[in-house]
XYZ file of C-alpha atoms in Angstrom:
579
model
C -43.953 -20.372 20.256
C -40.328 -19.223 19.919
C -39.776 -19.335 23.681
C -41.412 -22.729 24.077
C -39.352 -24.171 21.201
C -36.092 -22.860 22.610
C -37.069 -24.107 26.034
C -37.813 -27.550 24.667
C -34.431 -27.693 22.891
C -32.571 -26.598 26.014
C -34.437 -29.172 28.010
C -33.489 -31.922 25.586
C -29.795 -30.910 25.295
C -28.438 -28.132 27.474
C -24.961 -28.370 25.906
C -25.999 -26.872 22.567
C -25.890 -23.179 21.727
C -29.025 -21.755 20.158
C -28.882 -19.203 17.360
C -32.143 -17.547 16.351
C -32.461 -14.258 14.470
C -36.119 -14.207 13.507
C -38.216 -11.722 15.460
C -35.176 -9.918 16.813
C -31.514 -10.755 17.287
C -31.474 -10.143 21.061
C -34.491 -12.153 22.243
C -34.184 -14.628 25.136
C -34.512 -17.413 22.546
C -30.947 -17.013 21.289
C -27.643 -17.647 23.046
C -25.847 -15.537 20.447
C -26.753 -11.976 19.509
C -27.046 -12.538 15.784
C -28.134 -9.413 13.860
C -28.467 -9.197 10.095
C -26.654 -6.386 8.216
C -26.295 -4.320 11.368
C -23.993 -1.303 11.030
C -20.546 -1.248 12.639
C -21.363 1.402 15.221
C -24.440 -0.510 16.361
C -22.653 -3.829 16.906
C -19.993 -1.983 18.919
C -22.735 -0.361 20.986
C -24.246 -3.766 21.793
C -20.832 -5.263 22.652
C -20.183 -2.385 25.057
C -23.572 -2.747 26.760
C -22.781 -3.971 30.318
C -26.138 -5.756 30.454
C -25.350 -7.871 27.386
C -23.210 -10.884 28.236
C -23.771 -12.890 25.048
C -21.321 -12.850 22.125
C -22.358 -11.106 18.897
C -22.000 -12.840 15.534
C -23.481 -11.198 12.436
C -25.670 -13.875 10.851
C -25.363 -11.947 7.560
C -23.241 -8.934 6.627
C -21.220 -7.346 3.804
C -23.641 -8.119 0.976
C -21.425 -9.283 -1.911
C -23.611 -8.270 -4.859
C -21.511 -7.449 -7.920
C -18.652 -5.037 -7.254
C -19.210 -4.711 -3.518
C -17.844 -5.504 -0.026
C -16.685 -1.961 0.616
C -16.322 -1.002 4.295
C -15.694 -4.601 5.421
C -12.348 -3.559 6.897
C -14.224 -1.250 9.280
C -16.169 -4.227 10.616
C -12.951 -6.105 11.272
C -11.224 -3.184 12.921
C -14.148 -3.258 15.358
C -14.265 -7.070 15.682
C -10.525 -7.355 16.314
C -10.541 -4.650 18.979
C -13.883 -5.127 20.789
C -14.511 -7.907 23.310
C -17.690 -9.797 22.536
C -17.640 -9.300 18.762
C -16.852 -12.679 17.243
C -17.280 -12.169 13.498
C -19.988 -12.809 10.966
C -21.172 -14.614 7.856
C -20.872 -12.827 4.515
C -23.858 -13.173 2.210
C -22.972 -14.911 -0.040
C -20.252 -17.401 -0.934
C -21.085 -17.907 -4.610
C -22.989 -16.211 -7.431
C -26.009 -18.462 -7.870
C -26.230 -18.871 -11.645
C -26.236 -21.843 -14.007
C -24.611 -22.410 -17.379
C -26.964 -22.105 -20.331
C -26.413 -22.192 -24.083
C -26.604 -18.687 -25.534
C -27.700 -17.503 -28.960
C -24.033 -17.263 -29.935
C -23.601 -21.013 -29.344
C -21.513 -20.470 -26.226
C -22.444 -21.179 -22.623
C -23.164 -18.205 -20.376
C -24.186 -17.727 -16.768
C -27.971 -17.618 -16.542
C -30.069 -16.416 -13.626
C -33.487 -15.042 -12.599
C -35.952 -15.380 -15.491
C -33.557 -17.050 -17.928
C -35.311 -20.401 -17.549
C -38.837 -19.055 -17.871
C -39.071 -18.914 -14.100
C -41.752 -16.472 -12.983
C -41.712 -14.843 -10.542
C -37.977 -14.360 -10.060
C -35.611 -12.037 -8.254
C -33.593 -11.014 -11.334
C -29.903 -10.724 -10.400
C -30.441 -10.732 -6.649
C -29.031 -14.249 -6.606
C -25.693 -12.897 -7.872
C -24.215 -11.851 -4.557
C -21.246 -14.147 -4.063
C -17.574 -13.780 -3.301
C -16.947 -16.129 -6.230
C -18.395 -16.733 -9.668
C -20.600 -19.867 -9.969
C -17.534 -21.936 -10.935
C -15.849 -20.802 -7.683
C -13.399 -18.466 -9.420
C -12.715 -15.735 -6.824
C -14.114 -12.244 -7.173
C -11.526 -9.548 -6.359
C -13.312 -8.950 -3.043
C -12.323 -12.430 -1.837
C -8.720 -11.184 -1.536
C -9.976 -8.534 0.887
C -11.853 -11.114 2.933
C -8.834 -13.411 3.167
C -6.627 -10.514 4.251
C -9.008 -9.367 6.974
C -9.565 -12.931 8.216
C -5.882 -13.898 8.232
C -4.811 -15.217 11.648
C -1.356 -13.598 11.640
C -1.497 -9.820 12.084
C 1.430 -7.421 11.684
C 1.527 -3.844 12.948
C 4.112 -1.079 13.273
C 3.526 1.110 16.308
C 5.870 3.376 18.225
C 8.920 1.943 16.514
C 7.962 -1.651 17.256
C 7.137 -4.250 14.619
C 4.619 -6.597 16.217
C 3.641 -10.010 14.814
C 0.459 -11.298 16.450
C -0.769 -14.893 16.417
C -4.532 -14.517 16.778
C -5.147 -18.273 16.720
C -6.699 -19.567 19.927
C -5.118 -23.016 19.856
C -2.321 -23.170 17.249
C 1.222 -21.900 17.541
C 3.170 -20.645 14.514
C 5.351 -23.776 14.608
C 4.299 -24.865 11.107
C 4.818 -21.491 9.447
C 7.768 -19.955 7.621
C 8.042 -16.168 7.946
C 9.734 -14.104 5.255
C 10.265 -10.420 4.577
C 10.532 -8.306 1.450
C 11.360 -4.618 1.156
C 10.870 -2.388 -1.846
C 11.455 1.292 -2.476
C 9.308 3.296 -4.900
C 8.264 -0.019 -6.417
C 11.808 -1.355 -6.869
C 12.934 -4.430 -4.931
C 15.469 -3.705 -2.174
C 15.895 -7.163 -0.717
C 14.239 -10.121 0.942
C 14.947 -12.999 3.265
C 13.708 -15.480 5.841
C 12.677 -14.090 9.227
C 13.744 -16.568 11.886
C 11.262 -16.527 14.754
C 10.648 -18.775 17.714
C 7.116 -20.224 17.642
C 4.559 -17.684 18.785
C 1.991 -19.092 21.209
C -1.746 -18.721 20.556
C -3.092 -15.248 21.348
C 0.477 -14.017 21.798
C 2.832 -11.761 19.897
C 6.455 -11.185 18.980
C 7.732 -7.624 18.920
C 11.035 -6.193 17.747
C 12.391 -2.728 17.171
C 11.935 -2.339 13.410
C 15.390 -0.781 13.204
C 16.840 -4.076 14.440
C 15.442 -6.013 11.483
C 17.528 -7.328 8.556
C 15.911 -4.703 6.296
C 17.249 -1.741 8.259
C 20.540 -1.347 6.379
C 18.600 -1.282 3.093
C 16.269 1.363 4.483
C 19.083 3.526 5.865
C 20.967 3.583 2.549
C 17.914 4.310 0.361
C 16.927 7.739 -0.965
C 13.482 6.567 -2.038
C 10.311 8.512 -1.399
C 8.457 5.442 -0.083
C 9.707 2.181 1.407
C 7.346 -0.719 2.111
C 8.015 -3.869 4.113
C 5.967 -7.030 3.543
C 5.842 -9.839 6.124
C 4.522 -13.156 4.782
C 3.739 -16.425 6.558
C 3.579 -19.682 4.537
C 2.719 -23.247 5.492
C 5.777 -25.496 5.705
C 3.837 -28.727 5.217
C 0.746 -29.759 3.313
C -2.514 -30.207 5.180
C -5.793 -31.891 4.312
C -7.065 -28.621 2.892
C -4.069 -27.004 1.183
C -0.608 -27.700 -0.213
C 2.698 -26.697 1.388
C 3.695 -23.134 0.527
C 0.162 -21.782 0.844
C 0.229 -18.176 2.064
C -1.533 -17.947 5.404
C -0.974 -14.221 5.790
C 0.766 -11.363 4.018
C 0.861 -7.874 5.454
C 2.468 -4.775 3.996
C 3.483 -1.853 6.172
C 5.039 1.451 5.197
C 8.289 2.235 6.951
C 8.988 5.776 8.160
C 10.248 8.165 5.494
C 14.028 8.195 5.209
C 14.011 11.931 4.578
C 11.572 14.598 3.518
C 10.929 14.589 -0.209
C 9.010 17.435 -1.764
C 7.638 18.037 -5.274
C 9.268 20.607 -7.493
C 8.905 21.991 -10.996
C 9.959 19.622 -13.753
C 13.077 20.297 -15.752
C 11.916 21.914 -18.996
C 15.489 21.714 -20.365
C 16.868 23.959 -23.120
C 14.978 22.435 -26.042
C 12.935 24.710 -28.270
C 9.255 24.064 -28.765
C 7.849 24.299 -32.269
C 4.459 26.031 -32.286
C 2.151 26.695 -35.228
C -1.341 28.248 -35.253
C -3.801 27.325 -37.972
C -7.248 28.813 -37.293
C -8.800 26.905 -34.407
C -5.866 24.490 -34.289
C -2.562 24.920 -32.485
C 0.101 22.361 -33.266
C 2.947 21.865 -30.803
C 5.874 19.575 -31.614
C 9.445 18.716 -30.695
C 11.633 15.998 -32.171
C 9.671 12.723 -32.105
C 6.243 13.932 -30.882
C 3.533 16.387 -31.817
C 0.250 17.500 -30.264
C -2.700 18.969 -32.122
C -4.879 21.042 -29.797
C -8.344 22.197 -30.788
C -8.976 25.723 -29.487
C -12.679 25.507 -30.341
C -13.350 22.438 -28.207
C -10.522 22.862 -25.717
C -9.352 19.288 -26.211
C -6.423 17.404 -27.694
C -7.382 16.197 -31.173
C -4.221 14.178 -31.630
C -1.042 13.262 -29.780
C 1.520 11.299 -31.773
C 4.868 9.810 -30.798
C 7.177 8.553 -33.536
C 4.194 8.759 -35.850
C 1.996 6.605 -33.625
C -1.299 8.034 -32.369
C -1.641 7.992 -28.596
C -4.735 9.960 -27.574
C -7.706 9.688 -29.899
C -10.211 11.665 -27.797
C -10.006 14.064 -24.874
C -8.884 15.088 -22.311
C -12.255 15.787 -20.635
C -13.524 16.144 -17.063
C -15.219 13.037 -15.663
C -17.842 12.693 -12.947
C -19.957 9.656 -13.893
C -19.470 5.916 -13.380
C -21.441 2.872 -14.514
C -23.728 2.300 -11.513
C -23.034 -0.638 -9.239
C -25.737 -2.779 -7.650
C -25.134 -0.879 -4.416
C -25.517 2.463 -6.213
C -28.921 1.260 -7.384
C -30.120 0.088 -3.978
C -32.587 2.161 -2.021
C -35.313 3.156 -4.448
C -35.812 6.943 -4.564
C -33.115 7.407 -1.909
C -30.459 5.435 -3.805
C -27.340 7.155 -5.064
C -28.403 6.385 -8.634
C -31.854 7.939 -8.143
C -30.313 11.052 -6.642
C -27.720 11.284 -9.422
C -30.413 11.022 -12.057
C -32.632 13.545 -10.283
C -29.679 15.963 -10.326
C -29.046 15.013 -14.013
C -25.441 14.012 -13.345
C -26.017 10.970 -15.560
C -26.632 13.250 -18.561
C -23.761 15.663 -17.932
C -22.498 17.385 -21.082
C -19.523 19.736 -21.298
C -19.770 23.033 -23.135
C -16.516 24.845 -23.885
C -17.144 28.303 -22.492
C -13.694 29.610 -23.452
C -10.278 28.460 -24.582
C -7.347 30.865 -24.801
C -3.611 30.619 -25.254
C -2.341 32.362 -22.144
C 1.361 32.379 -22.953
C 3.843 31.071 -25.492
C 7.611 30.862 -24.999
C 10.367 28.895 -26.658
C 10.048 26.257 -23.894
C 6.313 25.923 -23.287
C 2.767 26.832 -24.270
C 0.018 27.379 -21.694
C -3.645 27.035 -22.669
C -6.600 27.835 -20.411
C -9.957 26.096 -20.929
C -13.240 26.761 -19.126
C -15.987 24.126 -19.279
C -19.563 24.339 -18.141
C -21.026 20.984 -17.195
C -24.718 21.060 -18.089
C -27.422 18.458 -18.537
C -28.057 17.298 -22.093
C -31.740 17.799 -21.327
C -31.415 21.292 -19.844
C -28.405 23.201 -21.093
C -29.479 26.387 -19.333
C -28.481 25.147 -15.885
C -24.789 24.873 -15.085
C -24.170 21.978 -12.688
C -20.366 22.062 -12.539
C -17.757 24.594 -13.644
C -14.329 23.286 -14.597
C -11.151 25.278 -15.250
C -8.408 23.285 -16.966
C -4.933 24.618 -17.670
C -2.629 22.769 -20.091
C 1.083 23.547 -19.980
C 2.885 21.806 -22.846
C 6.659 21.742 -22.374
C 9.429 21.172 -24.885
C 10.447 18.173 -22.761
C 7.236 16.453 -23.892
C 5.557 16.891 -20.524
C 1.960 18.059 -20.419
C 0.763 19.285 -17.030
C -3.031 19.367 -16.697
C -4.282 21.447 -13.769
C -7.972 21.126 -12.903
C -10.186 23.257 -10.689
C -13.673 21.841 -10.225
C -16.568 23.793 -8.738
C -19.801 21.757 -8.432
C -23.084 23.315 -7.375
C -23.406 22.869 -3.630
C -26.911 21.388 -3.959
C -25.666 18.339 -5.886
C -25.596 14.924 -4.158
C -22.260 13.164 -3.524
C -20.530 12.615 -6.862
C -19.555 9.223 -8.341
C -16.076 10.482 -9.212
C -13.994 13.606 -9.890
C -11.242 13.234 -12.449
C -10.319 13.229 -16.105
C -10.846 10.751 -18.911
C -9.343 10.268 -22.349
C -9.302 7.633 -25.063
C -6.111 5.892 -26.123
C -5.338 4.143 -29.386
C -6.405 0.520 -28.879
C -2.935 -1.005 -29.334
C -1.622 0.751 -26.190
C -2.877 -2.196 -24.181
C 0.127 -2.946 -21.959
C -0.564 -1.245 -18.630
C 2.123 -0.860 -15.983
C 1.399 1.026 -12.786
C 2.834 1.835 -9.383
C 0.012 1.620 -6.893
C -2.221 -0.939 -5.268
C -2.899 -4.256 -6.938
C -2.580 -6.475 -8.753
C -6.323 -7.114 -8.434
C -9.205 -4.635 -8.625
C -9.476 -2.342 -5.584
C -11.366 0.800 -4.556
C -11.080 3.424 -1.803
C -13.171 1.422 0.682
C -11.894 -2.023 -0.402
C -8.125 -1.876 -0.724
C -6.599 -3.244 2.503
C -5.461 -6.461 0.801
C -3.999 -4.778 -2.274
C -0.294 -4.232 -1.691
C 1.508 -1.223 -3.129
C 3.870 -2.260 -5.902
C 4.647 -2.099 -9.616
C 2.299 -4.305 -11.623
C 1.740 -5.003 -15.292
C -1.367 -6.338 -17.013
C -3.094 -6.053 -20.351
C -6.223 -3.941 -20.705
C -8.198 -7.144 -21.292
C -6.925 -8.604 -18.016
C -7.858 -5.482 -16.058
C -11.532 -6.060 -16.846
C -13.555 -7.884 -14.172
C -16.338 -9.903 -15.846
C -19.114 -9.468 -13.318
C -22.142 -11.353 -14.644
C -24.066 -8.068 -14.705
C -21.668 -5.312 -15.903
C -20.997 -2.452 -13.493
C -18.180 -0.023 -12.695
C -15.087 -2.214 -12.480
C -11.336 -2.636 -13.143
C -10.247 0.225 -10.849
C -6.879 0.319 -9.119
C -6.423 2.480 -6.024
C -3.616 4.754 -4.824
C -1.834 4.938 -8.180
C 1.320 7.057 -8.276
C 2.079 6.590 -11.965
C 0.886 4.494 -14.884
C 2.105 3.867 -18.427
C 0.201 2.587 -21.438
C 2.407 1.110 -24.160
C 2.034 -0.856 -27.356
C 3.988 -4.056 -28.029
C 6.925 -1.956 -29.274
C 7.158 0.052 -26.042
C 5.749 3.339 -27.369
C 3.020 5.003 -25.365
C 2.077 7.518 -22.740
C 2.892 8.053 -19.067
C 0.595 9.627 -16.459
C 1.122 10.478 -12.806
C -0.123 12.659 -10.025
C 1.723 15.960 -9.963
C 2.727 18.547 -7.404
C 0.871 18.155 -4.127
C -1.990 16.172 -5.668
C -2.905 12.954 -3.819
C -2.763 9.436 -5.217
C -5.103 8.576 -8.098
C -7.782 5.974 -8.771
C -7.077 4.505 -12.227
C -9.035 2.372 -14.660
C -8.610 1.442 -18.318
C -11.034 -0.568 -20.422
C -12.104 -1.385 -23.954
C -15.618 -1.011 -22.552
C -16.726 2.588 -22.153
C -18.638 3.777 -19.127
C -21.771 4.043 -21.246
C -21.273 0.493 -22.558
C -20.891 -0.911 -19.037
C -24.111 0.866 -18.149
C -25.958 -0.311 -21.273
C -25.211 -4.035 -21.161
C -27.178 -6.245 -18.804
C -24.821 -9.217 -19.116
C -21.074 -9.507 -19.502
C -21.398 -11.408 -22.795
C -23.411 -8.505 -24.240
C -20.529 -6.055 -23.833
C -19.150 -4.681 -27.100
C -15.532 -3.545 -27.192
C -14.883 -0.019 -28.360
C -12.347 1.031 -30.969
C -10.125 2.556 -28.300
C -9.235 2.346 -24.602
C -11.159 4.535 -22.167
C -8.856 5.693 -19.372
C -9.962 7.297 -16.120
C -7.587 9.074 -13.752
C -9.623 10.075 -10.725
C -8.718 12.599 -8.088
C -11.624 11.237 -6.030
C -13.743 8.119 -6.511
C -16.734 7.226 -4.370
C -16.544 4.037 -2.352
C -18.415 0.887 -3.307
C -20.335 0.355 -0.098
C -21.559 -3.082 0.856
C -23.100 -2.992 4.329
C -26.123 -4.039 2.278
C -27.375 -3.529 -1.293
C -30.783 -2.017 -0.613
C -29.904 1.204 1.201
C -27.319 3.865 0.303
C -24.538 2.834 2.685
C -21.193 4.147 1.480
C -19.578 5.410 4.666
C -19.156 9.154 5.041
C -15.371 9.147 4.623
C -15.714 7.414 1.244
C -18.262 9.783 -0.265
C -17.253 12.529 -2.729
C -19.191 15.607 -1.587
C -20.078 18.313 -4.092
C -17.384 20.789 -3.013
C -14.520 22.458 -4.934
C -11.546 20.270 -5.875
C -8.136 21.068 -7.350
C -5.671 18.533 -8.724
C -2.920 18.136 -11.300
C -1.865 15.309 -13.615
C 1.396 14.932 -15.511
C 1.399 13.279 -18.953
C 4.419 12.450 -21.082
C 5.164 10.349 -24.177
C 7.306 7.245 -23.660
C 9.475 5.120 -25.928
C 11.172 1.739 -25.349
C 14.145 3.558 -23.826
C 11.995 5.495 -21.340
C 11.923 4.540 -17.658
C 8.574 5.290 -16.043
C 10.274 5.121 -12.634
C 12.820 7.770 -13.642
C 10.121 10.087 -14.999
C 8.270 9.899 -11.691
C 11.414 10.508 -9.646
C 12.258 13.577 -11.721
C 9.421 15.534 -10.138
C 10.692 15.122 -6.564
C 13.696 16.498 -4.747
C 15.253 15.585 -1.418
C 15.358 18.264 1.236
């Protein structure tokens, strides 16, 4: 029947291409190889098959359910570099929900079952790149970046600008450049280019660019260059000034910069022991450390409470739709079978290792056990706190999971901040939500948002609000008092999140409007965070390089109190030296 139908259509109009996926994406019925949710390596294999002369277009791919669309950059690395791969159609454009009056008198997004519809597919209609009102999900930024027609690369000393359009030149575009060093603006300007023909490129030695003098005179650790192309004139679909493409590249390091020990200065640390409590203070701050629990009970600056709970190890996240996909083989099922979802930390020991006039060092050993079976140790954690008279607290963590555990959701630390420390400023990727396998569009820079604005209101709450590749972050109140955190020593960049909604609250609520704010801000600083996945939502499909295997990890975090006069940039720079 399929063959006769396709034959009839071809007989009626031989000029039309036929696309038919049902019954197999490579049948003689279709002029386009059109698989559904096929993996990257398999589409490349088909494209490289010498017996396959048809183009391949994914009829569906990158299932956008909730916090998803991880790995999509891997598809486009393949599509852009492999002849015969022509792209694909993301499922779906929009979350398919309707407004409905709630019990609170406000309108909320309603979906499967909310209208008495039986049977229904629950939230499986919520798989769009936008909310129902067409407000973009964070993942839409990633899609736009990967689809942008102007590509910029830096290879072998050459900056190459590629016009991947097949028919349009760059005549109607204005190119500009911007350079920044360690998050601080160095300079910007217009990049005068002759029109680039379709499927052609323009290449220059990057050292010949107008940014070179700024680069050569900088002593920064990192220097990034952003090339942006904007429309000069309005079109039928967008206004003049619309950004067609924006690509950030990291320029070569000006010189080698290595971490070194912080300056503990000559100040004297005040230390007092009172039973299970050790109190450490100096000038305008004081820390109360609980030896029995191995945690900070209180950290105050100028009389203002900063930390209200913690610091504790962290391995769990509120499951995403993709975490839940796959039945007994899903990540969530495996996590629960291993009892990672019920992980509880027992303080095995806490000792003061050394005390001097400049610092106090405290060693804590935790055993991560299940709340349901405290006899089995799942993860051992050694944490060393070094509290300096300068106000710096260096937290060194050694994590040793059992080797039989499945890949972990995250490896890091968490703590609770006083709720008024809601002004977040960070140097990392942003400004929108991004994760290890969905961060290509998020430029590195210094951004500032409130804790409320960090939250992403997915209709069904899941792990959200993360920011990738964070170098440092500060949390301040409206008066500028707060706390600073950064990677330290040779530790890699961090994954950061901060929310009034705890991990357990995000997991409990089934709708965004059901979420209840906590009395404090839950902060996560992750050494490793598992990718989101997104090849589909019904099999565990986070790619291998974005999993967090159950192996030993070591990392360090630097914390420090800040006041209105404190420069977060200067604190970060103080832990590096030029060599």
